[in-house]
Structures are given as structure tokens and as C-alpha cells.
Amino acid sequence: MLGKLMKYELKATARTLIPLYIALLTFAIINKIFIGTGLANKLDGFGSIPFILSIFGYGCTMAAVFIVTFFVIIQRFYKNLLGDEGYLMNTLPVTTITNLTSKLSIATFWNIISGFVAILSILIMAFNPDAFSSFFQDLFKGLSEGYSEVGIQIYLIIIEVILIVLIYLLKSLTMIYASISIGHLFSKHRILSAFGAFMGLSFITGAISTGIAIAISFMGKNQNLFHQHLDTSSSMLAVHTFLICVILYNLVFFTAYFMITNYILKNKLNLE
Amino acid sequence: MNNDENKLLSDSAENDSTSNYTNSNVDNIPILECKNLFKTFANAEALKGIDLTIKRGRIVGLLGPNGSGKSTLIKLANGLLTPSSGEILIAGNKPGIETKKIVSYLPERTYLNDWMKVSDIINFFNDFYDNFNPKRAYEMLQKLNINPDDKLKTMSKGTKEKVQLILVMSRDADLYLLDEPIAGVDPAARDYILNTIITNYNENATIIISTHLISDIERILDDVVFISYGKIFLTKSVDEIRETEGKSVDTLFREVFKC
Amino acid sequence: MSWDFNDDRPIYVQLMEQIQLRIISGIYNVGEKLPSVRDMASDASVNPNTMQKALTELERTGLVFSQRTSGRFITEDSNMIKDIRNSLAKEQIENFIYSMEKIGYTKQETIELVENISKEMK
């Protein structure tokens, strides 16, 4: 069932997003052509208008990619689960968790894709064979230096960082979903309440984070935790511990927001 | 016209009919049962202690003025709302995945997403419901001259409602919940819809129709439930009402709920 | 023949009468197999349970009988049908004559009026 939901979720969102991604890449290619063939430098006055338009178009499309992705994610949740379509979606023989998971997974997917497409478009425009190969050379050099210093752990750290980005993404998405769900609890001014809930949740998250940060710095001061470990292996342990704590910390928030959203959708649903 | 009659709907047909019933025990469990069901919202008590038992193989009219709690009751039955207190059971189970498999619901609203074609939505239903019959759906679409390749957003509201009804009736469900199935529809299509309900009838399934248009559907109803201000006002068979009151259900309704 | 129902009597009773009418007037022939309950219900736009009840009641009168696997049939007894037709006709005529008396015609005047008017009718 989850797979089927994800399939339809993908179909519903791809129609809007894929054309946008293609447009972005197209602008990137056009700009590349202008830059690469030196046309940009040669054309003056009116002749440079197409180029300017193209850059402008690229800029707008880039902004659009992120804005539209954001709105599509919100709209899918709000309209499909809490709007008229909710009469269909919430009477399907699937659990609320399944419905939520399908929305969340596809939203995450598009976020990652839009990131890749954005980077790809920049790469296209900035493509320069020399710069490219020197970039990769530096990359490998950096990696092998890192490897020689800390061994296999360099890859572990890379994985942890990727996980952090992922879990942070999931946390943000579920926070948005939770806000919209809390807004749904009110019978009037639902959208306004959702914003309010979002502010509220952000504030709470921020407050807790700050609180923990202050607590850690106090502890650290008192116990000289950080000054003791200067040699490589235990500082690596500290780094790992830190990264994993960040992951777990975000995981807790993610779980909380997910559970809030699920509870509201399951027990407090009230479609008009 | 009186007191709260919270009694069992008599299933007189069960005694008379020649045997098309299956022998399983399933028939003995009511398809819908409400026990002291309450539903309260922030600003109002929508249902106040509903006791109701509806058996399989009946076509039941859920009748009451606006705000009487009809829609609330139906939403509780298909899991869109949760009870404040009391119980509602579908074939003995609380609303959940198992009941959603056997309940086919037609809301008053259009719940289809506009970008799909009719054939897309048929595939959707087929994907999620094991008891969906695409062939029946396509036949009904053809009879009503609806092209499956049309996009939903090009259709009029009336046509979209017909499509929704076709989707709902193409499922082999145990309980059909139809909320105002004929309200926005032209008289010819109305006849077709009522006819569809009759011909899709089977002794194992129950159809509950919530509507204001009583005179049109009275003939196809077995039983009626009058609901008012969140309470069951009466539950009787149509025959009983005509025999004891000497008037049609429509007339009785107008008297009972006179403004 | 279309199915006509009024509001104040149970539908199954009215169904019985109209099915009986169809039998008597020959629309359903002696010994003929009746359509399925569902088809008849659909034709009359009524609830199948109601149609079932009407047919079951008719079985009790003997006008209709059912065979377990083959379905329902009109009785073979054409005398029974004839008797019913006659008694229905008698009822109609009696009611008619009483109505005419209420308007002020004697029985003899009524009979003459009937003859004259039926000659004018096509």
C-alpha cells in the first residue's frame, strides 16, 4: 500500500516539478552557450538583451525551483489530506502512518532532487574542463590526506554528515506537517493557526536547543571535557559522539513531530 | 410522533424470502451498530447517545433536517471522525483498515483530484480496493455517456458527481454510505442512479442513503431512520409507516420536521 | 403498463395488486416464468425486498408458485385467474353503479348511458 501511495504522490507532484527542473537546466545550458562561445562579451547594447534575459530567467527559475518545491510539499499535505481530497485519502484502507510516510518520503525525495538539479545547473554554467579536473584532484587529495590522518573514519564522518542533513530535512518537513495539522484543529482561520503553530514549534525547538547548548557549555567549563583530549583517536571519538548526538537530537524532534501529526490526523480529523 | 424509539429495525424480509441468504454466521452480526454514541465538537453536541442496529441486506434511508447529525454519523461510520464516547461498529469491528475495505463511501463533496483522467481514477480505485470491479465501472460510464479519457477538470459538477457514484457502486462492499447521491443530478440520471442501486443490491450488503429528497427514493427504501438534533427520532420500515400512519414517509417527514 | 403507486398504502400491497392485474389481463401468461426479483424490482423502481415480499404473498394466494431451482411461475390454473378477473370486474361494476347512484342515476339509466357512450367510444 505504501508503494502505491508513493506512486500516486510522485505522479501528482512530478507534473509540476519536472518541467521546472527542465526549465532550470535549459536556462543553464543557454547561459553556458552564451558564456562559453564568448557571445556574452561580443554583443553590445541591444544584442546583449537576450543574454541578460537568459540570466534573469535562470535566476527566477532557480528561485522558483525552491519556492515551488516548498509550496508543492505544503499543498500536497494540506489539500490532499485535509481538503476535499481528504474524503478519499482518509477512507482508503491504509493507516495514517502509511499516508504520512508516503507524503514525507516523496517530499524528501523532491528536496534532494531539487538540490541536485540546482547544483547541476551551476556546474553546467561553470563548466570548465581545467577547473573541473583540478577540483577533482583537490578533492581526492583532501580525501587521501584525511584518510592518512584518521583512516577509514573519514568516510564514516562523511556518512554521518549526510545523515545529519537527511535527518534535518526530515525534521523540518515533519515540523511543517505538524504545524499544518495543529492549524487543522481550529475550525476557523486554519491557515493562520498553522503559521502560528509553526512559529510556536520553531520557538520551542530553538529554546530547547539553546538550553542544551548552554547546559553543555557549562558542563564543559566545569569538567574541562574538551581540553583533555588532544590526541587524534579520542578527538575522533569526540567528533563522532558530537555528530551522532546531533543526529539523535534531530531524530527525537522528528519523532515528536511525526507523532503529533499522526495523532491529529488519526483522532482529530475534522473535514469540512 | 413521539418518543425516542431506539429499537432494532425489524428485519421482516428475512422471514419471508425464499432463501437467497448465505449460511454463514456473518449474517447475524449487524453491519452497523451504534451503542450510546456521542460526538461532541468544540461548539456543539452533534450526536447525543445514538443507539442503532442495522442488519445486512437492507436499503436504509437516513433522514433528518440540516444539522441533525446525519453527516456526523456517516463520518463516524467510515472513520473520518472518532467517537467522543460510546461505540460504533461495522460488522463487529471498530472503524479502521478492515472496515474501510468493506465500506464504500460517497460524500457530498467532489473528492477527486482534477488533474486525473477518469481512467486514472479507475486504476487508483482498482489499486487500493480489492473488491473494486473496473468492468462494471466502465459499463456504467458508457451508459451515462462519459468518456473515460476525459480529464476530470473538464467535466461539469454534475458529471463529476456521476463519476464518483459510479466508482462507489462499482465496489463489492458490505456497506454503502451514500450522502445525498441524487441531489445535484438531473432527473434522467437520477432514475439511472436509483436503478443502479436496485440492481447492485445483494442480500449481503446494506445501503444507507442520507438525503432530503425523500419522495424520489422512498420506493427503494426498506427502512427509514429519522434523526433530529443528534438523536434518533424513529426507526421503522417504510411498510410499517404506511400501514400504521396511512401516509408516505415523505408526508410523515414533513409533518414531523415542520418548521 | 406502467407501475403506479400511491402514498398511503404499503408498496408491497400495491405491487401485489398490479402484478395480479398483469396476470389477469394476460400480460403475464398462464404458466409463464416470471422475471427475476431483481429485474422486476428494477422495472418497477422498487426495493427488491419489497418485490420479494409481494411475490411471497402472492405465492400464498396460489396465483404464483416457485420451484426451488427454476424460479417463480404464474399458476397453470386458468380457472383461478378467470375467477379473480370476474370478481375484480364485479367489484368495479358495483362501485361504478354506486357512484352513479350518488350522482343521481338509477341502475337502468346507468345501463342505458353505458350503452350509448360505449357506442360513441372507439
XYZ file of C-alpha atoms in Angstrom, chain B residues 39 43 53 56 59 61 66-67 82 114 116 125 136 151 153 167 171 178 193 197 212 217 225 228 245 248 250 255:
28
model
C -19.886 13.060 19.268
C -19.090 24.317 19.795
C -28.656 -1.523 14.766
C -27.320 -6.716 6.190
C -31.650 -0.295 1.937
C -32.841 5.985 4.455
C -29.733 20.024 8.229
C -27.595 19.839 11.306
C -13.695 9.356 16.160
C -8.764 17.386 -11.080
C -6.538 12.859 -13.357
C -9.540 2.573 -7.037
C -18.725 -2.602 -14.019
C -9.892 14.791 -17.640
C -11.274 19.143 -14.629
C -16.815 4.471 -8.580
C -17.145 -1.808 -5.400
C -24.305 7.477 0.195
C -28.766 6.042 -10.260
C -28.759 0.964 -6.552
C -33.523 15.290 1.721
C -36.191 7.350 -3.102
C -34.236 6.321 10.359
C -33.082 15.092 14.748
C -49.772 6.119 9.692
C -45.967 8.166 2.858
C -42.245 11.929 2.737
C -45.140 16.743 9.438
